[in-house]
Amino acid sequence: MPTKPFIRNSSLADIQSWLVENGFQKFRAQQIFEKIWKQGVQTFNQINNIPIALREALNVHFSIGAVQEKMRQVSTDGTIKVIFELHDGKIVEGVLIPAGTRMTACVSSQVGCSLDCKFCATGYLPRERNLESFEIFDQVKLIHQIALEKYDQKLSNIVYMGMGEPLLNYKNVVNSVKQLTDEHKWGLSPKRITLSTSGITKMIKKLADEDLNVNLALSLHAANDEKRSAIMPINDSNNLTDLSAAMQYWVGKTGIRPTLEYCVIADTNAEEEEAIELVKFAKQFPCKINLIEYNPISFADFDKANVEKIENFAAILQRHNLIVNVRRSRGKDIDAACGQLAGKQD
Ligand code: SAH
Ligand code: SF4
């Protein structure tokens, strides 16, 4: 860890005060701010419109903590996985998912994850640390540059579905959303941002109170406490009754219909009985359901349910008037699909 504070954890007013205290002109703060946020300089020396003495002083007092692209892999379906290196050498992954006019960036919020979901590769990595808000911001910026370079398109959507549990890095995740939606930093509409959570009930309620206007996805994967606890240990302390209450609170407070993510796994959660359990859960509040194709991982021997099972499952939900999308997996050949991110670099 550098002992110097990260400049992007300082507000414009903080930088102004620091400048004045250190004998520099206050208006320089705007120039510095523009360069570190909008232009994404990676060193203070790249701020070429301020005096050299100020660049040196910034160097002594602050660090930028810029995320670097370390490696890139392109899938046959156009999905691009990016391995990012953080200021302390730690690694996280992000993904660019092109789909017609949609360009989605999938970003990480923690190095590893402390929750041990049995079906997820990240769950088998220890949680090493939370990402700083600007480290999430940097992933978006770097993935955006790849979208422009490779597909000549801007990013249209951001999903917090990479490594880590966003709601267990609450403050930094919320700040990253504020940075991404701040027109002086990025300026994306919050409607284009989705936070995905394994279901930390207390934090779902807190997020509802923030008035951020982002979308929320709940990784459900089973609508029966015993079955959910077997694959998601977090369910022991955040069970379905509590989750339902939190989601009702979310809808009441934000008016935003959440998505339930359900990955259909053979011999685990793919039978008619389980579809009916999901109907019961989903009927408790307005929501839509994404049925996701399960991506096999090397750490566990779950299999994806076959196409007929998934279609039958979807049909049951539809018969009960639920909104259902069946999602094909993307970037499987390069381990970039949901749940496959495990910091593999070969
Ligand atoms: N920690 C958060 C966000 C990251 S995981 C969460 O759990 O929601 C992003 C999504 O990928 C979640 O919906 C997660 O349940 C899903 N996922 C994890 N492993 C998967 C796998 N092997 N196949 C398909 N989806 C998976
Ligand atoms: Fe963590 Fe989400 Fe993976 Fe569960 S599914 S281990 S919460 S990243």
Short mmCIF file of C-alpha atoms and ligand atoms in Angstrom, two decimals:
data_model
loop_
_atom_site.label_atom_id
_atom_site.label_comp_id
_atom_site.label_asym_id
_atom_site.label_seq_id
_atom_site.Cartn_x
_atom_site.Cartn_y
_atom_site.Cartn_z
CA MET A 1 0.00 0.00 0.00
CA PRO A 2 1.40 3.42 -0.83
CA THR A 3 1.44 5.67 2.20
CA LYS A 4 0.39 8.61 0.04
CA PRO A 5 -3.36 9.23 -0.20
CA PHE A 6 -5.10 8.61 -3.52
CA ILE A 7 -5.90 11.95 -5.12
CA ARG A 8 -9.15 10.61 -6.55
CA ASN A 9 -10.49 10.14 -3.04
CA SER A 10 -10.29 13.95 -2.69
CA SER A 11 -13.08 16.26 -3.78
CA LEU A 12 -12.49 19.37 -5.87
CA ALA A 13 -12.83 21.44 -2.66
CA ASP A 14 -10.24 19.22 -0.89
CA ILE A 15 -7.76 19.78 -3.74
CA GLN A 16 -8.44 23.51 -3.67
CA SER A 17 -7.67 23.69 0.06
CA TRP A 18 -4.52 21.62 -0.39
CA LEU A 19 -3.33 23.95 -3.16
CA VAL A 20 -3.88 27.05 -1.06
CA GLU A 21 -2.20 25.48 1.99
CA ASN A 22 0.81 24.61 -0.13
CA GLY A 23 1.15 28.00 -1.82
CA PHE A 24 -0.32 27.14 -5.22
CA GLN A 25 -3.12 28.87 -7.08
CA LYS A 26 -6.60 27.60 -6.25
CA PHE A 27 -7.81 27.54 -9.88
CA ARG A 28 -5.29 24.80 -10.67
CA ALA A 29 -7.65 22.36 -8.91
CA GLN A 30 -10.01 22.44 -11.91
CA GLN A 31 -7.19 21.60 -14.31
CA ILE A 32 -5.96 18.76 -12.12
CA PHE A 33 -9.49 17.44 -11.66
CA GLU A 34 -10.16 17.44 -15.41
CA LYS A 35 -6.93 15.55 -16.11
CA ILE A 36 -7.29 12.89 -13.41
CA TRP A 37 -10.95 12.17 -14.12
CA LYS A 38 -11.93 13.07 -17.69
CA GLN A 39 -8.59 12.46 -19.38
CA GLY A 40 -7.43 9.67 -17.13
CA VAL A 41 -3.75 10.57 -16.84
CA GLN A 42 -1.71 7.82 -15.22
CA THR A 43 1.04 10.05 -13.76
CA PHE A 44 1.13 13.61 -12.47
CA ASN A 45 3.80 14.42 -15.05
CA GLN A 46 1.16 13.99 -17.74
CA ILE A 47 -0.72 17.01 -16.36
CA ASN A 48 1.06 19.27 -18.83
CA ASN A 49 -0.95 22.46 -18.28
CA ILE A 50 0.26 23.06 -14.70
CA PRO A 51 3.70 24.26 -13.48
CA ILE A 52 6.39 21.63 -13.03
CA ALA A 53 6.76 22.56 -9.34
CA LEU A 54 3.10 21.70 -8.80
CA ARG A 55 3.45 18.38 -10.63
CA GLU A 56 6.35 17.55 -8.33
CA ALA A 57 4.43 18.56 -5.22
CA LEU A 58 1.49 16.40 -6.29
CA ASN A 59 3.90 13.52 -6.77
CA VAL A 60 5.25 13.91 -3.27
CA HIS A 61 1.83 14.14 -1.62
CA PHE A 62 -0.53 11.95 -3.62
CA SER A 63 -0.75 8.89 -5.79
CA ILE A 64 -3.10 8.35 -8.73
CA GLY A 65 -3.50 4.59 -8.23
CA ALA A 66 -4.36 4.06 -11.90
CA VAL A 67 -5.50 0.61 -13.01
CA GLN A 68 -3.48 -0.84 -15.90
CA GLU A 69 -4.57 -3.29 -18.55
CA LYS A 70 -2.35 -6.33 -18.22
CA MET A 71 -3.78 -8.70 -20.75
CA ARG A 72 -6.69 -9.08 -23.13
CA GLN A 73 -8.41 -12.15 -24.54
CA VAL A 74 -10.96 -12.11 -27.35
CA SER A 75 -13.69 -14.75 -27.54
CA THR A 76 -15.00 -16.15 -30.82
CA ASP A 77 -18.30 -14.43 -30.01
CA GLY A 78 -16.65 -10.98 -29.73
CA THR A 79 -16.61 -10.85 -25.91
CA ILE A 80 -13.33 -9.45 -24.62
CA LYS A 81 -11.93 -10.33 -21.20
CA VAL A 82 -9.46 -7.89 -19.72
CA ILE A 83 -7.07 -8.66 -16.90
CA PHE A 84 -6.37 -5.55 -14.88
CA GLU A 85 -3.44 -4.90 -12.60
CA LEU A 86 -4.05 -2.68 -9.58
CA HIS A 87 -1.52 -0.33 -7.96
CA ASP A 88 -0.44 -3.05 -5.51
CA GLY A 89 0.01 -5.69 -8.20
CA LYS A 90 -3.28 -7.46 -7.45
CA ILE A 91 -5.35 -8.72 -10.34
CA VAL A 92 -9.05 -8.38 -11.18
CA GLU A 93 -10.98 -9.03 -14.36
CA GLY A 94 -13.46 -7.10 -16.43
CA VAL A 95 -15.38 -8.05 -19.56
CA LEU A 96 -16.68 -6.19 -22.62
CA ILE A 97 -19.82 -7.81 -23.96
CA PRO A 98 -20.92 -6.53 -27.38
CA ALA A 99 -24.51 -7.33 -28.38
CA GLY A 100 -25.86 -5.36 -31.34
CA THR A 101 -26.08 -1.73 -30.34
CA ARG A 102 -25.45 -2.61 -26.71
CA MET A 103 -21.92 -2.49 -25.36
CA THR A 104 -21.81 -3.72 -21.79
CA ALA A 105 -18.89 -3.49 -19.39
CA CYS A 106 -18.85 -6.05 -16.60
CA VAL A 107 -16.63 -4.86 -13.75
CA SER A 108 -15.18 -6.26 -10.53
CA SER A 109 -15.75 -4.74 -7.11
CA GLN A 110 -13.37 -6.80 -4.94
CA VAL A 111 -10.18 -8.81 -5.35
CA GLY A 112 -11.63 -12.30 -4.87
CA CYS A 113 -14.83 -12.78 -2.84
CA SER A 114 -15.56 -13.67 0.78
CA LEU A 115 -18.75 -15.55 -0.08
CA ASP A 116 -18.35 -19.14 -1.09
CA CYS A 117 -21.04 -19.74 -3.67
CA LYS A 118 -20.36 -23.29 -4.78
CA PHE A 119 -21.00 -22.72 -8.49
CA CYS A 120 -18.81 -19.61 -8.91
CA ALA A 121 -15.08 -19.62 -9.71
CA THR A 122 -14.50 -16.32 -7.86
CA GLY A 123 -15.98 -17.92 -4.74
CA TYR A 124 -12.98 -20.25 -4.62
CA LEU A 125 -10.56 -17.31 -4.38
CA PRO A 126 -9.93 -15.65 -1.02
CA ARG A 127 -11.18 -12.09 -0.68
CA GLU A 128 -7.99 -10.07 -0.62
CA ARG A 129 -9.32 -6.53 -0.57
CA ASN A 130 -12.03 -4.15 -1.63
CA LEU A 131 -11.50 -2.06 -4.74
CA GLU A 132 -11.29 1.69 -4.33
CA SER A 133 -14.12 3.53 -6.10
CA PHE A 134 -11.74 4.91 -8.73
CA GLU A 135 -10.47 1.39 -9.45
CA ILE A 136 -13.99 0.46 -10.49
CA PHE A 137 -14.18 3.70 -12.49
CA ASP A 138 -10.87 2.90 -14.22
CA GLN A 139 -12.10 -0.53 -15.34
CA VAL A 140 -15.08 1.16 -16.99
CA LYS A 141 -12.85 3.74 -18.65
CA LEU A 142 -10.42 1.13 -19.99
CA ILE A 143 -13.21 -1.14 -21.23
CA HIS A 144 -14.83 1.90 -22.88
CA GLN A 145 -11.59 2.58 -24.75
CA ILE A 146 -11.54 -1.02 -25.99
CA ALA A 147 -15.18 -0.68 -27.15
CA LEU A 148 -14.25 2.42 -29.17
CA GLU A 149 -11.10 0.88 -30.56
CA LYS A 150 -12.53 -2.55 -31.47
CA TYR A 151 -16.18 -1.85 -32.21
CA ASP A 152 -16.25 1.91 -32.79
CA GLN A 153 -19.01 2.16 -30.20
CA LYS A 154 -19.34 3.77 -26.79
CA LEU A 155 -20.25 1.77 -23.72
CA SER A 156 -23.99 1.70 -23.21
CA ASN A 157 -24.30 -0.33 -19.99
CA ILE A 158 -22.34 -1.22 -16.90
CA VAL A 159 -22.96 -4.28 -14.77
CA TYR A 160 -21.25 -4.99 -11.44
CA MET A 161 -21.08 -8.69 -12.16
CA GLY A 162 -17.35 -9.31 -12.22
CA MET A 163 -15.37 -10.52 -9.23
CA GLY A 164 -16.61 -9.77 -5.74
CA GLU A 165 -19.79 -8.87 -3.89
CA PRO A 166 -20.57 -5.19 -4.56
CA LEU A 167 -22.69 -4.73 -1.44
CA LEU A 168 -19.84 -5.91 0.79
CA ASN A 169 -17.75 -3.04 -0.60
CA TYR A 170 -20.68 -0.72 -0.14
CA LYS A 171 -19.12 2.71 0.27
CA ASN A 172 -16.69 2.41 -2.63
CA VAL A 173 -19.30 0.87 -4.92
CA VAL A 174 -21.78 3.66 -4.19
CA ASN A 175 -19.03 6.24 -4.74
CA SER A 176 -18.07 4.60 -8.04
CA VAL A 177 -21.69 4.90 -9.19
CA LYS A 178 -21.63 8.58 -8.23
CA GLN A 179 -18.39 9.06 -10.19
CA LEU A 180 -19.75 7.27 -13.25
CA THR A 181 -22.92 9.32 -13.24
CA ASP A 182 -21.19 12.66 -12.47
CA GLU A 183 -21.00 14.66 -15.68
CA HIS A 184 -17.65 16.11 -14.61
CA LYS A 185 -16.22 12.61 -14.36
CA TRP A 186 -18.13 10.32 -16.73
CA GLY A 187 -21.78 11.24 -17.09
CA LEU A 188 -23.62 7.97 -17.67
CA SER A 189 -27.29 7.63 -16.76
CA PRO A 190 -27.77 5.49 -13.62
CA LYS A 191 -30.52 3.66 -15.52
CA ARG A 192 -27.72 2.03 -17.50
CA ILE A 193 -25.99 0.68 -14.41
CA THR A 194 -26.87 -2.59 -12.69
CA LEU A 195 -25.55 -3.75 -9.33
CA SER A 196 -25.72 -7.48 -8.81
CA THR A 197 -25.82 -8.95 -5.32
CA SER A 198 -25.91 -12.38 -3.79
CA GLY A 199 -28.44 -10.87 -1.38
CA ILE A 200 -27.08 -8.88 1.56
CA THR A 201 -30.46 -7.82 2.90
CA LYS A 202 -29.33 -4.97 5.14
CA MET A 203 -27.34 -3.42 2.30
CA ILE A 204 -30.16 -3.81 -0.24
CA LYS A 205 -32.30 -1.64 2.06
CA LYS A 206 -29.51 0.86 2.55
CA LEU A 207 -29.00 1.06 -1.21
CA ALA A 208 -32.72 1.67 -1.69
CA ASP A 209 -32.41 4.68 0.61
CA GLU A 210 -29.54 6.21 -1.43
CA ASP A 211 -31.77 7.34 -4.26
CA LEU A 212 -29.15 6.38 -6.85
CA ASN A 213 -31.63 5.22 -9.48
CA VAL A 214 -29.52 2.22 -10.48
CA ASN A 215 -30.90 -1.21 -11.34
CA LEU A 216 -30.60 -4.12 -8.96
CA ALA A 217 -30.11 -7.79 -9.79
CA LEU A 218 -30.48 -10.43 -7.10
CA SER A 219 -28.56 -13.68 -7.64
CA LEU A 220 -31.20 -16.08 -6.42
CA HIS A 221 -30.47 -19.49 -8.00
CA ALA A 222 -32.86 -21.31 -5.68
CA ALA A 223 -36.11 -20.27 -4.04
CA ASN A 224 -36.06 -22.80 -1.23
CA ASP A 225 -33.94 -22.05 1.84
CA GLU A 226 -32.43 -25.50 2.15
CA LYS A 227 -31.48 -25.69 -1.52
CA ARG A 228 -30.21 -22.11 -1.63
CA SER A 229 -28.10 -22.53 1.50
CA ALA A 230 -26.53 -25.64 -0.04
CA ILE A 231 -25.14 -23.65 -2.97
CA MET A 232 -24.97 -20.16 -1.43
CA PRO A 233 -23.88 -20.19 2.24
CA ILE A 234 -24.80 -16.49 2.52
CA ASN A 235 -28.40 -17.71 2.60
CA ASP A 236 -27.88 -18.98 6.17
CA SER A 237 -27.76 -15.42 7.44
CA ASN A 238 -29.84 -13.75 4.69
CA ASN A 239 -32.67 -16.18 4.07
CA LEU A 240 -35.49 -16.00 1.54
CA THR A 241 -37.96 -14.42 3.96
CA ASP A 242 -35.51 -11.61 4.73
CA LEU A 243 -34.61 -11.29 1.05
CA SER A 244 -38.21 -10.97 0.03
CA ALA A 245 -38.71 -8.23 2.64
CA ALA A 246 -35.60 -6.41 1.39
CA MET A 247 -36.78 -6.62 -2.22
CA GLN A 248 -40.22 -5.34 -1.29
CA TYR A 249 -38.54 -2.45 0.49
CA TRP A 250 -36.40 -1.82 -2.61
CA VAL A 251 -39.41 -1.70 -4.92
CA GLY A 252 -41.42 0.46 -2.52
CA LYS A 253 -38.60 2.94 -2.11
CA THR A 254 -37.17 3.13 -5.66
CA GLY A 255 -40.03 2.05 -7.90
CA ILE A 256 -37.42 0.09 -9.87
CA ARG A 257 -38.31 -3.47 -10.82
CA PRO A 258 -35.37 -5.73 -9.84
CA THR A 259 -34.10 -8.71 -11.80
CA LEU A 260 -33.82 -12.16 -10.30
CA GLU A 261 -30.84 -14.04 -11.69
CA TYR A 262 -31.34 -17.77 -11.78
CA CYS A 263 -28.74 -20.01 -13.30
CA VAL A 264 -30.25 -23.31 -14.23
CA ILE A 265 -28.07 -26.16 -12.96
CA ALA A 266 -28.78 -29.84 -13.66
CA ASP A 267 -29.86 -31.95 -10.66
CA THR A 268 -29.73 -28.86 -8.46
CA ASN A 269 -32.45 -26.32 -9.25
CA ALA A 270 -33.83 -27.18 -12.70
CA GLU A 271 -36.97 -29.25 -11.95
CA GLU A 272 -40.63 -28.22 -12.21
CA GLU A 273 -40.92 -28.23 -8.42
CA GLU A 274 -38.12 -25.67 -8.29
CA ALA A 275 -39.79 -23.53 -10.95
CA ILE A 276 -42.92 -23.45 -8.78
CA GLU A 277 -40.83 -22.41 -5.77
CA LEU A 278 -39.42 -19.59 -7.88
CA VAL A 279 -42.93 -18.53 -8.93
CA LYS A 280 -43.94 -18.28 -5.26
CA PHE A 281 -40.90 -16.17 -4.41
CA ALA A 282 -41.14 -13.92 -7.46
CA LYS A 283 -44.84 -13.22 -6.94
CA GLN A 284 -44.11 -11.34 -3.72
CA PHE A 285 -42.90 -8.18 -5.48
CA PRO A 286 -42.67 -6.82 -9.06
CA CYS A 287 -39.61 -8.29 -10.77
CA LYS A 288 -38.30 -9.86 -13.95
CA ILE A 289 -36.38 -13.09 -14.17
CA ASN A 290 -33.21 -13.89 -16.09
CA LEU A 291 -32.64 -17.59 -16.58
CA ILE A 292 -28.92 -17.97 -17.13
CA GLU A 293 -27.14 -20.84 -18.74
CA TYR A 294 -24.78 -22.31 -16.13
CA ASN A 295 -21.09 -22.04 -17.03
CA PRO A 296 -19.12 -25.01 -15.82
CA ILE A 297 -16.06 -24.21 -13.69
CA SER A 298 -13.07 -26.37 -12.89
CA PHE A 299 -13.53 -26.06 -9.12
CA ALA A 300 -16.87 -27.88 -8.94
CA ASP A 301 -18.68 -30.52 -10.93
CA PHE A 302 -22.05 -28.93 -11.58
CA ASP A 303 -23.51 -29.28 -15.08
CA LYS A 304 -25.77 -26.94 -16.96
CA ALA A 305 -29.35 -28.06 -17.46
CA ASN A 306 -30.17 -29.07 -21.04
CA VAL A 307 -32.09 -26.80 -23.39
CA GLU A 308 -35.44 -28.61 -22.97
CA LYS A 309 -35.22 -28.33 -19.19
CA ILE A 310 -34.50 -24.61 -19.41
CA GLU A 311 -37.35 -24.07 -21.86
CA ASN A 312 -39.75 -26.05 -19.73
CA PHE A 313 -38.64 -24.07 -16.68
CA ALA A 314 -39.18 -20.78 -18.53
CA ALA A 315 -42.62 -21.93 -19.74
CA ILE A 316 -43.77 -22.60 -16.17
CA LEU A 317 -42.74 -19.09 -15.11
CA GLN A 318 -44.47 -17.58 -18.14
CA ARG A 319 -47.67 -19.51 -17.45
CA HIS A 320 -47.71 -17.71 -14.12
CA ASN A 321 -47.39 -14.37 -15.91
CA LEU A 322 -43.81 -13.69 -14.90
CA ILE A 323 -41.45 -11.80 -17.21
CA VAL A 324 -38.68 -14.19 -18.23
CA ASN A 325 -35.54 -13.81 -20.34
CA VAL A 326 -33.37 -16.76 -21.19
CA ARG A 327 -29.75 -15.64 -21.36
CA ARG A 328 -27.14 -17.42 -23.42
CA SER A 329 -23.69 -17.44 -22.01
CA ARG A 330 -21.01 -15.19 -23.56
CA GLY A 331 -17.24 -15.54 -23.74
CA LYS A 332 -17.15 -19.12 -22.45
CA ASP A 333 -14.11 -20.11 -24.51
CA ILE A 334 -11.96 -17.56 -22.67
CA ASP A 335 -13.46 -18.07 -19.17
CA ALA A 336 -15.08 -14.64 -19.35
CA ALA A 337 -18.62 -15.84 -18.73
CA CYS A 338 -20.51 -15.23 -15.47
CA GLY A 339 -18.87 -17.03 -12.60
CA GLN A 340 -15.79 -18.06 -14.57
CA LEU A 341 -13.60 -15.15 -13.50
CA ALA A 342 -10.79 -16.56 -11.42
CA GLY A 343 -7.72 -14.58 -12.37
CA LYS A 344 -6.43 -17.22 -14.80
CA GLN A 345 -3.97 -15.68 -17.19
CA ASP A 346 -3.27 -18.47 -19.67
N1 SAH B 1 -21.29 -11.15 -6.26
C1 SAH B 1 -22.34 -10.66 -7.08
C2 SAH B 1 -21.88 -10.20 -8.45
C3 SAH B 1 -20.86 -11.03 -9.15
S1 SAH B 1 -21.36 -12.62 -9.68
C4 SAH B 1 -23.44 -11.67 -7.19
O1 SAH B 1 -23.25 -12.80 -6.76
O2 SAH B 1 -24.49 -11.30 -7.70
C5 SAH B 1 -22.27 -12.22 -11.16
C6 SAH B 1 -23.35 -13.22 -11.53
O3 SAH B 1 -22.81 -14.44 -12.04
C7 SAH B 1 -24.22 -13.62 -10.35
O4 SAH B 1 -25.58 -13.62 -10.74
C8 SAH B 1 -23.74 -15.02 -10.08
O5 SAH B 1 -24.66 -15.75 -9.36
C9 SAH B 1 -23.50 -15.53 -11.48
N2 SAH B 1 -22.68 -16.73 -11.56
C10 SAH B 1 -21.71 -17.11 -10.71
N3 SAH B 1 -21.16 -18.27 -11.13
C11 SAH B 1 -21.80 -18.62 -12.26
C12 SAH B 1 -21.66 -19.71 -13.17
N4 SAH B 1 -20.72 -20.63 -13.01
N5 SAH B 1 -22.48 -19.75 -14.24
C13 SAH B 1 -23.40 -18.77 -14.44
N6 SAH B 1 -23.57 -17.73 -13.63
C14 SAH B 1 -22.78 -17.64 -12.54
FE1 SF4 B 2 -19.02 -13.94 -4.75
FE2 SF4 B 2 -21.03 -13.43 -6.47
FE3 SF4 B 2 -19.32 -15.44 -6.93
FE4 SF4 B 2 -21.06 -15.64 -4.93
S1 SF4 B 2 -21.55 -15.50 -7.12
S2 SF4 B 2 -18.90 -16.17 -4.82
S3 SF4 B 2 -21.15 -13.55 -4.22
S4 SF4 B 2 -18.82 -13.29 -6.88
#
